[in-house]
Amino acid sequence: MARSSTNLRYRILNQARQTLVSEGYRALSMRRLANSVGCTATSIYLYFQNKDALFHALIDEGIGLLHQKLVQAGQSAGQAKDRLQDLAEAFLDFGLKNPEYYEVMFLLHPEHMERYPAEKYRKARENLEFFAQALAEDAGRPQNPTKEDRLQANVVWASLHGAVSLLLAGRVDVRLDQKLFLNTLVKQFIQPTSP
Amino acid sequence: MARSSTNLRYRILNQARQTLVSEGYRALSMRRLANSVGCTATSIYLYFQNKDALFHALIDEGIGLLHQKLVQAGQSAGQAKDRLQDLAEAFLDFGLKNPEYYEVMFLLHPEHMERYPAEKYRKARENLEFFAQALAEDAGRPQNPTKEDRLQANVVWASLHGAVSLLLAGRVDVRLDQKLFLNTLVKQFIQPTSP
DNA sequence: AGAGAAACTTGACAGTGTTAACTTAACAGT
DNA sequence: ACTGTTAAGTTAACACTGTCAAGTTTCTCT
């Protein structure tokens, strides 16, 4: 096979992402992936320790992408409540528009895959911190999220994750209006300004 | 191999459940399962159309078990708010104490498995209806959950599911007190009686 | 040009879900 | 007691899977 000029690792990762998005998790085998990228299955092992490591690389990408979207959403000036709303919407939007990314990131857990290395969770924690900050500010203690804010951030996170994962799995009653469902969910943790 | 006296289907299902609980999803292959039950892999196909069908049978069990727990929790007399709390706790308890059941039921979605047949969702819908009823009653319109109640029930459901699935995946910050986390989450949708 | 390192392939191992074809056991009717 | 039929299991195979040790090719540097 012709020695490829460009970085093979890069091409493998690209193809993996593409296959994952277009044909789903099941279609992603080492041999098939190798085939569509133009090398042998074992070559992949030169760049990734194993199949899980490949997925981890995709998780990296996914976390980066989500991070980016949350940074954007978090930049909106104005009330903390609005920022919180924007953050929530950004998360939901990311999840629903990138189902395959979302799947590798949050739905393929340790039972099926080697644990995603803890030291790489920094960005993931940062993502959570955005929520904590908006919550802190909203509660009138800007700049320094307390333990309580972080707790609340986790709750918000869990709710959003629950909604996305149920929707992606097709487990929410189809007769339900999806937008209404998500709005109601978001309102649940965005308390109206106390009268 | 000695012809077994008792129903093989029954024994397969039993062993499958046990293996799933004790060794996890990965360890459950047709050959291994057959081995530990004392038959050949192909014999399983006499009782289950394929591996997915076997999982579906386990989902059935799981839904039944959850149903049972919710019925119990829903029977508690007293205020609707308390019943709602009990229902939520029962759900969380079920999820955290039966991780493997929970996994087959909610975490192995269509991407990895043939869709769970829609007609079997009756009991699953009933489970959701419990929440809708408690919510309706709490909102002062007993006996007949409205569209809004059902919407709210889905929101509650999503939040609970999000919490359980994050916890099971080990994705909630370990420094967080789990009980506090869950309590905070539950309080989110159980509004305090308006003053 | 020749040595050494880097990039990639061959061929195999042990496992997977699944199927078609075969064998064995149990039971009914003559 | 001897059939014919049906049910219950098994054998052997197919086409896959992830992964690894060993071998080959290509590039780079002296």
PDB file of C-alpha atoms in Angstrom, chain B residues 56-194:
ATOM      1  CA  HIS B  56     -34.954  -7.821  26.219  1.00  0.00           C
ATOM      2  CA  ALA B  57     -36.081 -10.589  28.512  1.00  0.00           C
ATOM      3  CA  LEU B  58     -33.828  -9.139  31.193  1.00  0.00           C
ATOM      4  CA  ILE B  59     -35.238  -5.686  30.552  1.00  0.00           C
ATOM      5  CA  ASP B  60     -38.662  -7.175  31.139  1.00  0.00           C
ATOM      6  CA  GLU B  61     -37.521  -8.437  34.483  1.00  0.00           C
ATOM      7  CA  GLY B  62     -35.954  -5.116  35.343  1.00  0.00           C
ATOM      8  CA  ILE B  63     -38.994  -3.100  34.443  1.00  0.00           C
ATOM      9  CA  GLY B  64     -41.085  -5.478  36.512  1.00  0.00           C
ATOM     10  CA  LEU B  65     -38.790  -5.075  39.475  1.00  0.00           C
ATOM     11  CA  LEU B  66     -38.782  -1.302  39.248  1.00  0.00           C
ATOM     12  CA  HIS B  67     -42.531  -1.351  38.809  1.00  0.00           C
ATOM     13  CA  GLN B  68     -42.886  -3.379  41.961  1.00  0.00           C
ATOM     14  CA  LYS B  69     -40.728  -0.977  43.942  1.00  0.00           C
ATOM     15  CA  LEU B  70     -42.654   2.015  42.678  1.00  0.00           C
ATOM     16  CA  VAL B  71     -45.954   0.397  43.534  1.00  0.00           C
ATOM     17  CA  GLN B  72     -44.686  -0.100  47.049  1.00  0.00           C
ATOM     18  CA  ALA B  73     -43.442   3.451  47.307  1.00  0.00           C
ATOM     19  CA  GLY B  74     -46.621   4.806  45.776  1.00  0.00           C
ATOM     20  CA  GLN B  75     -48.788   3.094  48.343  1.00  0.00           C
ATOM     21  CA  SER B  76     -47.597   5.179  51.250  1.00  0.00           C
ATOM     22  CA  ALA B  77     -50.529   7.143  52.506  1.00  0.00           C
ATOM     23  CA  GLY B  78     -50.216  10.767  53.430  1.00  0.00           C
ATOM     24  CA  GLN B  79     -49.377  13.857  51.478  1.00  0.00           C
ATOM     25  CA  ALA B  80     -48.764  13.698  47.759  1.00  0.00           C
ATOM     26  CA  LYS B  81     -45.489  15.493  48.290  1.00  0.00           C
ATOM     27  CA  ASP B  82     -44.266  12.695  50.514  1.00  0.00           C
ATOM     28  CA  ARG B  83     -45.352  10.123  48.006  1.00  0.00           C
ATOM     29  CA  LEU B  84     -43.485  11.966  45.304  1.00  0.00           C
ATOM     30  CA  GLN B  85     -40.419  11.950  47.505  1.00  0.00           C
ATOM     31  CA  ASP B  86     -40.814   8.245  48.147  1.00  0.00           C
ATOM     32  CA  LEU B  87     -41.213   7.514  44.462  1.00  0.00           C
ATOM     33  CA  ALA B  88     -38.082   9.449  43.624  1.00  0.00           C
ATOM     34  CA  GLU B  89     -36.137   7.692  46.331  1.00  0.00           C
ATOM     35  CA  ALA B  90     -37.394   4.311  45.202  1.00  0.00           C
ATOM     36  CA  PHE B  91     -36.241   5.019  41.682  1.00  0.00           C
ATOM     37  CA  LEU B  92     -32.813   6.186  42.797  1.00  0.00           C
ATOM     38  CA  ASP B  93     -32.497   3.254  45.120  1.00  0.00           C
ATOM     39  CA  PHE B  94     -33.393   0.823  42.396  1.00  0.00           C
ATOM     40  CA  GLY B  95     -30.901   2.329  39.989  1.00  0.00           C
ATOM     41  CA  LEU B  96     -28.009   2.441  42.409  1.00  0.00           C
ATOM     42  CA  LYS B  97     -28.591  -0.968  43.897  1.00  0.00           C
ATOM     43  CA  ASN B  98     -29.176  -2.785  40.614  1.00  0.00           C
ATOM     44  CA  PRO B  99     -26.616  -1.213  38.340  1.00  0.00           C
ATOM     45  CA  GLU B 100     -26.613  -4.068  35.845  1.00  0.00           C
ATOM     46  CA  TYR B 101     -30.355  -4.111  35.524  1.00  0.00           C
ATOM     47  CA  TYR B 102     -30.308  -0.383  35.160  1.00  0.00           C
ATOM     48  CA  GLU B 103     -27.708  -0.652  32.486  1.00  0.00           C
ATOM     49  CA  VAL B 104     -29.618  -3.058  30.266  1.00  0.00           C
ATOM     50  CA  MET B 105     -32.789  -1.125  30.848  1.00  0.00           C
ATOM     51  CA  PHE B 106     -31.674   2.401  30.157  1.00  0.00           C
ATOM     52  CA  LEU B 107     -28.079   2.560  29.114  1.00  0.00           C
ATOM     53  CA  LEU B 108     -27.808   0.083  26.267  1.00  0.00           C
ATOM     54  CA  HIS B 109     -29.756   1.983  23.722  1.00  0.00           C
ATOM     55  CA  PRO B 110     -30.608   1.298  20.092  1.00  0.00           C
ATOM     56  CA  GLU B 111     -27.120   2.006  18.865  1.00  0.00           C
ATOM     57  CA  HIS B 112     -25.911  -1.140  20.549  1.00  0.00           C
ATOM     58  CA  MET B 113     -29.024  -3.189  20.669  1.00  0.00           C
ATOM     59  CA  GLU B 114     -32.137  -3.876  18.743  1.00  0.00           C
ATOM     60  CA  ARG B 115     -34.895  -1.602  19.895  1.00  0.00           C
ATOM     61  CA  TYR B 116     -36.895  -2.865  22.813  1.00  0.00           C
ATOM     62  CA  PRO B 117     -40.296  -3.622  21.327  1.00  0.00           C
ATOM     63  CA  ALA B 118     -42.640  -0.716  21.786  1.00  0.00           C
ATOM     64  CA  GLU B 119     -45.640  -2.788  22.812  1.00  0.00           C
ATOM     65  CA  LYS B 120     -43.778  -3.936  25.868  1.00  0.00           C
ATOM     66  CA  TYR B 121     -43.388  -0.432  27.178  1.00  0.00           C
ATOM     67  CA  ARG B 122     -46.756  -0.548  28.854  1.00  0.00           C
ATOM     68  CA  LYS B 123     -45.323  -1.217  32.265  1.00  0.00           C
ATOM     69  CA  ALA B 124     -42.624   1.359  31.676  1.00  0.00           C
ATOM     70  CA  ARG B 125     -45.286   3.940  30.911  1.00  0.00           C
ATOM     71  CA  GLU B 126     -47.151   2.884  33.998  1.00  0.00           C
ATOM     72  CA  ASN B 127     -44.028   3.576  36.004  1.00  0.00           C
ATOM     73  CA  LEU B 128     -43.986   7.093  34.651  1.00  0.00           C
ATOM     74  CA  GLU B 129     -47.676   7.464  35.364  1.00  0.00           C
ATOM     75  CA  PHE B 130     -47.027   6.979  39.070  1.00  0.00           C
ATOM     76  CA  PHE B 131     -45.025  10.152  39.056  1.00  0.00           C
ATOM     77  CA  ALA B 132     -47.632  11.977  37.008  1.00  0.00           C
ATOM     78  CA  GLN B 133     -50.310  10.986  39.486  1.00  0.00           C
ATOM     79  CA  ALA B 134     -48.371  12.127  42.517  1.00  0.00           C
ATOM     80  CA  LEU B 135     -47.587  15.384  40.762  1.00  0.00           C
ATOM     81  CA  ALA B 136     -51.199  15.898  39.803  1.00  0.00           C
ATOM     82  CA  GLU B 137     -52.366  15.275  43.306  1.00  0.00           C
ATOM     83  CA  ASP B 138     -49.736  17.571  44.681  1.00  0.00           C
ATOM     84  CA  ALA B 139     -50.900  20.302  42.334  1.00  0.00           C
ATOM     85  CA  GLY B 140     -54.425  19.879  43.644  1.00  0.00           C
ATOM     86  CA  ARG B 141     -55.997  17.983  40.766  1.00  0.00           C
ATOM     87  CA  PRO B 142     -56.168  14.420  42.045  1.00  0.00           C
ATOM     88  CA  GLN B 143     -57.010  11.286  40.018  1.00  0.00           C
ATOM     89  CA  ASN B 144     -56.523  12.791  36.603  1.00  0.00           C
ATOM     90  CA  PRO B 145     -53.028  13.757  35.555  1.00  0.00           C
ATOM     91  CA  THR B 146     -53.175  16.424  32.892  1.00  0.00           C
ATOM     92  CA  LYS B 147     -50.830  16.916  29.995  1.00  0.00           C
ATOM     93  CA  GLU B 148     -48.852  19.278  32.150  1.00  0.00           C
ATOM     94  CA  ASP B 149     -48.474  16.743  34.912  1.00  0.00           C
ATOM     95  CA  ARG B 150     -47.208  14.209  32.478  1.00  0.00           C
ATOM     96  CA  LEU B 151     -44.774  16.730  31.103  1.00  0.00           C
ATOM     97  CA  GLN B 152     -43.526  17.413  34.585  1.00  0.00           C
ATOM     98  CA  ALA B 153     -43.288  13.696  35.226  1.00  0.00           C
ATOM     99  CA  ASN B 154     -40.975  13.344  32.261  1.00  0.00           C
ATOM    100  CA  VAL B 155     -38.832  16.145  33.595  1.00  0.00           C
ATOM    101  CA  VAL B 156     -38.603  14.477  36.983  1.00  0.00           C
ATOM    102  CA  TRP B 157     -37.828  11.199  35.300  1.00  0.00           C
ATOM    103  CA  ALA B 158     -35.060  12.737  33.215  1.00  0.00           C
ATOM    104  CA  SER B 159     -33.448  14.335  36.237  1.00  0.00           C
ATOM    105  CA  LEU B 160     -33.517  11.137  38.230  1.00  0.00           C
ATOM    106  CA  HIS B 161     -32.178   9.180  35.307  1.00  0.00           C
ATOM    107  CA  GLY B 162     -29.404  11.706  34.787  1.00  0.00           C
ATOM    108  CA  ALA B 163     -28.327  11.432  38.389  1.00  0.00           C
ATOM    109  CA  VAL B 164     -28.334   7.653  38.424  1.00  0.00           C
ATOM    110  CA  SER B 165     -26.515   7.279  35.157  1.00  0.00           C
ATOM    111  CA  LEU B 166     -23.818   9.787  36.100  1.00  0.00           C
ATOM    112  CA  LEU B 167     -23.336   8.093  39.436  1.00  0.00           C
ATOM    113  CA  LEU B 168     -23.180   4.639  37.919  1.00  0.00           C
ATOM    114  CA  ALA B 169     -20.664   5.793  35.362  1.00  0.00           C
ATOM    115  CA  GLY B 170     -18.542   7.278  38.139  1.00  0.00           C
ATOM    116  CA  ARG B 171     -18.804  10.688  36.603  1.00  0.00           C
ATOM    117  CA  VAL B 172     -19.866  12.633  39.637  1.00  0.00           C
ATOM    118  CA  ASP B 173     -17.090  14.318  41.571  1.00  0.00           C
ATOM    119  CA  VAL B 174     -16.153  11.906  44.334  1.00  0.00           C
ATOM    120  CA  ARG B 175     -15.651  14.744  46.790  1.00  0.00           C
ATOM    121  CA  LEU B 176     -19.342  15.366  46.582  1.00  0.00           C
ATOM    122  CA  ASP B 177     -21.517  13.793  49.231  1.00  0.00           C
ATOM    123  CA  GLN B 178     -23.743  11.450  47.300  1.00  0.00           C
ATOM    124  CA  LYS B 179     -26.717  11.668  49.617  1.00  0.00           C
ATOM    125  CA  LEU B 180     -26.577  15.430  49.636  1.00  0.00           C
ATOM    126  CA  PHE B 181     -26.342  15.421  45.882  1.00  0.00           C
ATOM    127  CA  LEU B 182     -29.417  13.267  45.489  1.00  0.00           C
ATOM    128  CA  ASN B 183     -31.384  15.184  48.085  1.00  0.00           C
ATOM    129  CA  THR B 184     -30.631  18.445  46.361  1.00  0.00           C
ATOM    130  CA  LEU B 185     -31.672  16.986  43.057  1.00  0.00           C
ATOM    131  CA  VAL B 186     -34.958  15.704  44.431  1.00  0.00           C
ATOM    132  CA  LYS B 187     -35.732  18.983  46.160  1.00  0.00           C
ATOM    133  CA  GLN B 188     -35.377  20.662  42.815  1.00  0.00           C
ATOM    134  CA  PHE B 189     -38.677  19.296  41.611  1.00  0.00           C
ATOM    135  CA  ILE B 190     -40.448  18.981  44.900  1.00  0.00           C
ATOM    136  CA  GLN B 191     -41.443  22.532  45.508  1.00  0.00           C
ATOM    137  CA  PRO B 192     -41.898  23.445  49.144  1.00  0.00           C
ATOM    138  CA  THR B 193     -45.527  24.125  50.011  1.00  0.00           C
ATOM    139  CA  SER B 194     -46.028  27.748  49.080  1.00  0.00           C
TER     140      SER B 194
END
